[in-house]
Amino acid sequence: MIVNIAIDGPAGAGKSTIAKRVANELSYVYVDTGAMYRAMAYYFLEKGISPEVTEQIENACQDADITIDYRNGEQQVFLNGQNVTGFLRTEEVGNMASATSANPKVREKLVALQQKMGAEKSVVMDGRDIGTKVLPDALVKIYLTASARTRAMRRYRELNANGVPCDLDQIEKDIIERDRRDMSRSISPLRQAEDAVLVDSSEMTIDEVVDRILSIYKEKV
């Protein structure tokens, strides 16, 4: 039986980390849809395209071939045959992805690929609209969130650990603004699906969140 698990939530909620762990526990395929949108955003940045120039965004996305492969158990994202995994987690790419992901042409191309993957195999997929748009029939739907300050602190610590200068208050402001954009966009806005289970990770460890989602999964199967 093919089982799909959809994990939605705002930026910095820990979706990718949690989804990877859950997929590993269940031996399912992990699909990081955010990485696919970031790959498209990276493509736009490399071409010097502004997110405000809609026509250029729509024309350029038609030439971007984005695929996912697994090597040594790790997800790798390829853009037109080039492995771009290492370029996708910068703030610049993240902000471009948030600004362009609502474009209908961009979403149409990537959603079709995501739905195809979900139809062919059991997956754990995370993003902004997986349970509401991409996999509306997913057996398990989770809305994973945390306070803006908690999410900013997590990002601050991550950047510091990598030696990247950053400002906690500015990171929090960026997160709040990104939330506003994601929740107010006209196409597939970020929201909790009616049948999704809310999991607030503000005061939870990663292990506790994973255990909570696995318990929800076991109730469904």
Short mmCIF file of C-alpha atoms in Angstrom, two decimals:
data_model
loop_
_atom_site.label_atom_id
_atom_site.label_comp_id
_atom_site.label_asym_id
_atom_site.label_seq_id
_atom_site.Cartn_x
_atom_site.Cartn_y
_atom_site.Cartn_z
CA MET A 1 0.00 0.00 0.00
CA ILE A 2 1.27 3.44 -0.94
CA VAL A 3 1.11 5.85 2.00
CA ASN A 4 1.73 9.59 1.77
CA ILE A 5 2.63 11.74 4.77
CA ALA A 6 2.26 15.50 4.32
CA ILE A 7 4.07 17.89 6.67
CA ASP A 8 3.25 21.58 6.27
CA GLY A 9 4.27 24.60 8.28
CA PRO A 10 6.02 27.97 8.25
CA ALA A 11 9.71 28.63 7.58
CA GLY A 12 12.06 27.45 10.29
CA ALA A 13 9.61 25.07 11.95
CA GLY A 14 11.95 22.13 11.41
CA LYS A 15 9.93 20.46 8.67
CA SER A 16 12.90 19.16 6.70
CA THR A 17 14.71 17.74 9.72
CA ILE A 18 11.58 16.06 11.04
CA ALA A 19 10.44 14.77 7.64
CA LYS A 20 13.83 13.17 7.00
CA ARG A 21 13.75 11.40 10.36
CA VAL A 22 10.19 10.17 9.89
CA ALA A 23 10.95 8.92 6.37
CA ASN A 24 14.02 7.10 7.65
CA GLU A 25 12.07 5.45 10.48
CA LEU A 26 9.44 4.18 8.03
CA SER A 27 11.80 3.46 5.11
CA TYR A 28 9.78 5.90 2.98
CA VAL A 29 11.14 8.32 0.41
CA TYR A 30 11.72 11.86 1.71
CA VAL A 31 10.75 14.62 -0.72
CA ASP A 32 11.84 18.11 0.29
CA THR A 33 9.59 20.27 -1.90
CA GLY A 34 11.14 23.40 -0.46
CA ALA A 35 14.47 22.34 -1.95
CA MET A 36 12.80 22.07 -5.34
CA TYR A 37 11.46 25.62 -5.07
CA ARG A 38 14.85 26.77 -3.83
CA ALA A 39 16.49 25.15 -6.85
CA MET A 40 14.16 27.12 -9.10
CA ALA A 41 14.94 30.28 -7.11
CA TYR A 42 18.67 29.61 -7.46
CA TYR A 43 18.13 29.31 -11.21
CA PHE A 44 16.45 32.74 -11.28
CA LEU A 45 19.25 34.29 -9.21
CA GLU A 46 21.91 32.82 -11.47
CA LYS A 47 20.13 34.40 -14.43
CA GLY A 48 19.90 37.75 -12.63
CA ILE A 49 16.10 37.82 -12.78
CA SER A 50 14.18 39.98 -10.32
CA PRO A 51 11.17 38.36 -8.60
CA GLU A 52 9.08 41.38 -9.60
CA VAL A 53 9.51 40.71 -13.34
CA THR A 54 6.75 38.14 -13.74
CA GLU A 55 7.14 37.55 -17.47
CA GLN A 56 10.84 36.71 -17.13
CA ILE A 57 10.13 34.39 -14.19
CA GLU A 58 7.45 32.53 -16.15
CA ASN A 59 9.58 32.22 -19.27
CA ALA A 60 12.70 31.10 -17.39
CA CYS A 61 10.98 28.40 -15.33
CA GLN A 62 10.05 26.54 -18.50
CA ASP A 63 13.76 25.87 -19.13
CA ALA A 64 14.53 24.60 -15.62
CA ASP A 65 14.65 20.82 -15.25
CA ILE A 66 14.68 19.94 -11.54
CA THR A 67 15.10 16.36 -10.40
CA ILE A 68 15.75 14.57 -7.11
CA ASP A 69 18.05 11.61 -6.61
CA TYR A 70 19.43 9.77 -3.58
CA ARG A 71 23.12 9.04 -3.15
CA ASN A 72 24.44 7.32 -0.06
CA GLY A 73 20.99 7.78 1.47
CA GLU A 74 21.06 11.56 1.06
CA GLN A 75 18.74 13.60 -1.13
CA GLN A 76 20.48 15.44 -3.95
CA VAL A 77 18.81 18.13 -6.04
CA PHE A 78 19.79 18.59 -9.66
CA LEU A 79 19.12 21.67 -11.78
CA ASN A 80 19.55 21.02 -15.50
CA GLY A 81 21.91 18.16 -14.67
CA GLN A 82 24.01 20.09 -12.13
CA ASN A 83 24.00 19.13 -8.46
CA VAL A 84 22.98 22.36 -6.70
CA THR A 85 22.22 20.90 -3.27
CA GLY A 86 25.01 22.88 -1.61
CA PHE A 87 23.70 26.24 -2.83
CA LEU A 88 20.10 26.00 -1.67
CA ARG A 89 20.13 26.99 2.03
CA THR A 90 21.30 30.61 1.84
CA GLU A 91 19.04 33.44 2.99
CA GLU A 92 19.13 34.97 -0.51
CA VAL A 93 17.85 31.78 -2.12
CA GLY A 94 15.23 31.34 0.61
CA ASN A 95 13.86 34.84 0.14
CA MET A 96 13.77 34.44 -3.64
CA ALA A 97 11.94 31.13 -3.27
CA SER A 98 9.33 32.70 -1.01
CA ALA A 99 8.84 35.57 -3.45
CA THR A 100 8.50 33.39 -6.57
CA SER A 101 6.85 30.20 -5.30
CA ALA A 102 3.36 31.67 -5.66
CA ASN A 103 3.82 32.19 -9.41
CA PRO A 104 1.30 29.89 -11.15
CA LYS A 105 3.76 28.73 -13.81
CA VAL A 106 6.43 27.90 -11.26
CA ARG A 107 4.00 26.01 -9.07
CA GLU A 108 2.39 24.17 -11.98
CA LYS A 109 5.71 22.71 -13.07
CA LEU A 110 6.87 21.63 -9.63
CA VAL A 111 3.53 20.41 -8.25
CA ALA A 112 3.14 18.02 -11.19
CA LEU A 113 6.48 16.41 -10.39
CA GLN A 114 5.65 16.18 -6.68
CA GLN A 115 2.27 14.56 -7.32
CA LYS A 116 3.85 12.03 -9.66
CA MET A 117 6.30 11.00 -6.95
CA GLY A 118 3.51 10.64 -4.40
CA ALA A 119 1.48 8.46 -6.75
CA GLU A 120 4.35 6.07 -7.43
CA LYS A 121 5.73 5.44 -3.93
CA SER A 122 5.24 5.99 -0.21
CA VAL A 123 6.66 9.41 0.61
CA VAL A 124 7.08 11.91 3.39
CA MET A 125 6.73 15.32 1.77
CA ASP A 126 7.12 18.67 3.47
CA GLY A 127 6.36 22.20 2.33
CA ARG A 128 3.75 24.92 2.59
CA ASP A 129 0.73 23.40 0.84
CA ILE A 130 1.30 19.65 0.71
CA GLY A 131 -1.80 18.64 2.65
CA THR A 132 -4.03 21.28 1.07
CA LYS A 133 -2.88 21.21 -2.56
CA VAL A 134 -0.14 18.78 -3.54
CA LEU A 135 -1.27 15.63 -1.70
CA PRO A 136 -4.81 16.42 -0.54
CA ASP A 137 -5.54 12.69 -0.09
CA ALA A 138 -2.46 12.00 2.07
CA LEU A 139 -3.24 9.50 4.83
CA VAL A 140 -1.33 11.53 7.43
CA LYS A 141 -1.27 15.33 7.50
CA ILE A 142 0.79 17.33 9.99
CA TYR A 143 0.93 21.09 10.50
CA LEU A 144 4.28 21.67 12.21
CA THR A 145 4.91 25.08 13.70
CA ALA A 146 6.79 27.01 16.42
CA SER A 147 6.87 30.61 17.61
CA ALA A 148 8.65 33.15 15.38
CA ARG A 149 11.25 33.76 18.09
CA THR A 150 11.95 30.06 18.48
CA ARG A 151 12.37 29.65 14.73
CA ALA A 152 14.64 32.70 14.55
CA MET A 153 16.81 31.36 17.37
CA ARG A 154 17.17 28.02 15.59
CA ARG A 155 18.29 29.75 12.40
CA TYR A 156 20.61 32.06 14.35
CA ARG A 157 22.35 29.11 15.99
CA GLU A 158 22.64 27.29 12.67
CA LEU A 159 24.25 30.29 10.96
CA ASN A 160 26.58 30.93 13.91
CA ALA A 161 27.68 27.30 13.89
CA ASN A 162 28.64 27.74 10.24
CA GLY A 163 30.53 30.95 10.95
CA VAL A 164 28.00 33.19 9.19
CA PRO A 165 27.55 36.66 10.77
CA CYS A 166 23.88 37.32 11.56
CA ASP A 167 21.48 39.34 13.70
CA LEU A 168 18.79 37.53 15.71
CA ASP A 169 16.26 40.37 15.59
CA GLN A 170 16.66 40.76 11.83
CA ILE A 171 16.22 37.02 11.31
CA GLU A 172 13.00 37.15 13.34
CA LYS A 173 11.73 40.11 11.28
CA ASP A 174 12.51 38.22 8.06
CA ILE A 175 10.65 35.14 9.35
CA ILE A 176 7.58 37.18 10.30
CA GLU A 177 7.57 38.84 6.88
CA ARG A 178 7.98 35.49 5.14
CA ASP A 179 5.06 34.10 7.16
CA ARG A 180 2.94 37.06 6.08
CA ARG A 181 3.76 36.50 2.40
CA ASP A 182 3.20 32.75 2.56
CA MET A 183 -0.13 33.06 4.40
CA SER A 184 -1.54 35.91 2.31
CA ARG A 185 -0.63 34.79 -1.20
CA SER A 186 -3.61 34.21 -3.47
CA ILE A 187 -2.48 30.82 -4.76
CA SER A 188 -2.17 27.92 -2.28
CA PRO A 189 -1.53 30.04 0.81
CA LEU A 190 0.10 28.49 3.86
CA ARG A 191 -2.64 27.19 6.12
CA GLN A 192 -3.46 24.17 8.22
CA ALA A 193 -5.54 21.59 6.36
CA GLU A 194 -8.84 20.84 8.08
CA ASP A 195 -7.80 17.22 8.70
CA ALA A 196 -4.19 17.99 9.69
CA VAL A 197 -2.89 17.50 13.22
CA LEU A 198 -1.25 20.59 14.75
CA VAL A 199 2.17 19.94 16.29
CA ASP A 200 3.83 22.93 18.00
CA SER A 201 7.52 22.17 18.43
CA SER A 202 8.41 25.32 20.40
CA GLU A 203 9.00 23.36 23.60
CA MET A 204 9.73 19.95 22.04
CA THR A 205 12.94 18.17 21.13
CA ILE A 206 13.43 16.67 17.68
CA ASP A 207 12.98 13.18 19.09
CA GLU A 208 9.72 14.19 20.76
CA VAL A 209 8.34 15.64 17.52
CA VAL A 210 9.32 12.53 15.54
CA ASP A 211 7.72 10.26 18.15
CA ARG A 212 4.54 12.35 18.07
CA ILE A 213 4.24 12.11 14.29
CA LEU A 214 4.98 8.38 14.29
CA SER A 215 2.25 7.85 16.88
CA ILE A 216 -0.20 9.76 14.65
CA TYR A 217 0.90 7.60 11.71
CA LYS A 218 0.33 4.37 13.66
CA GLU A 219 -3.20 5.50 14.50
CA LYS A 220 -3.95 5.89 10.78
CA VAL A 221 -2.49 2.75 9.23
#
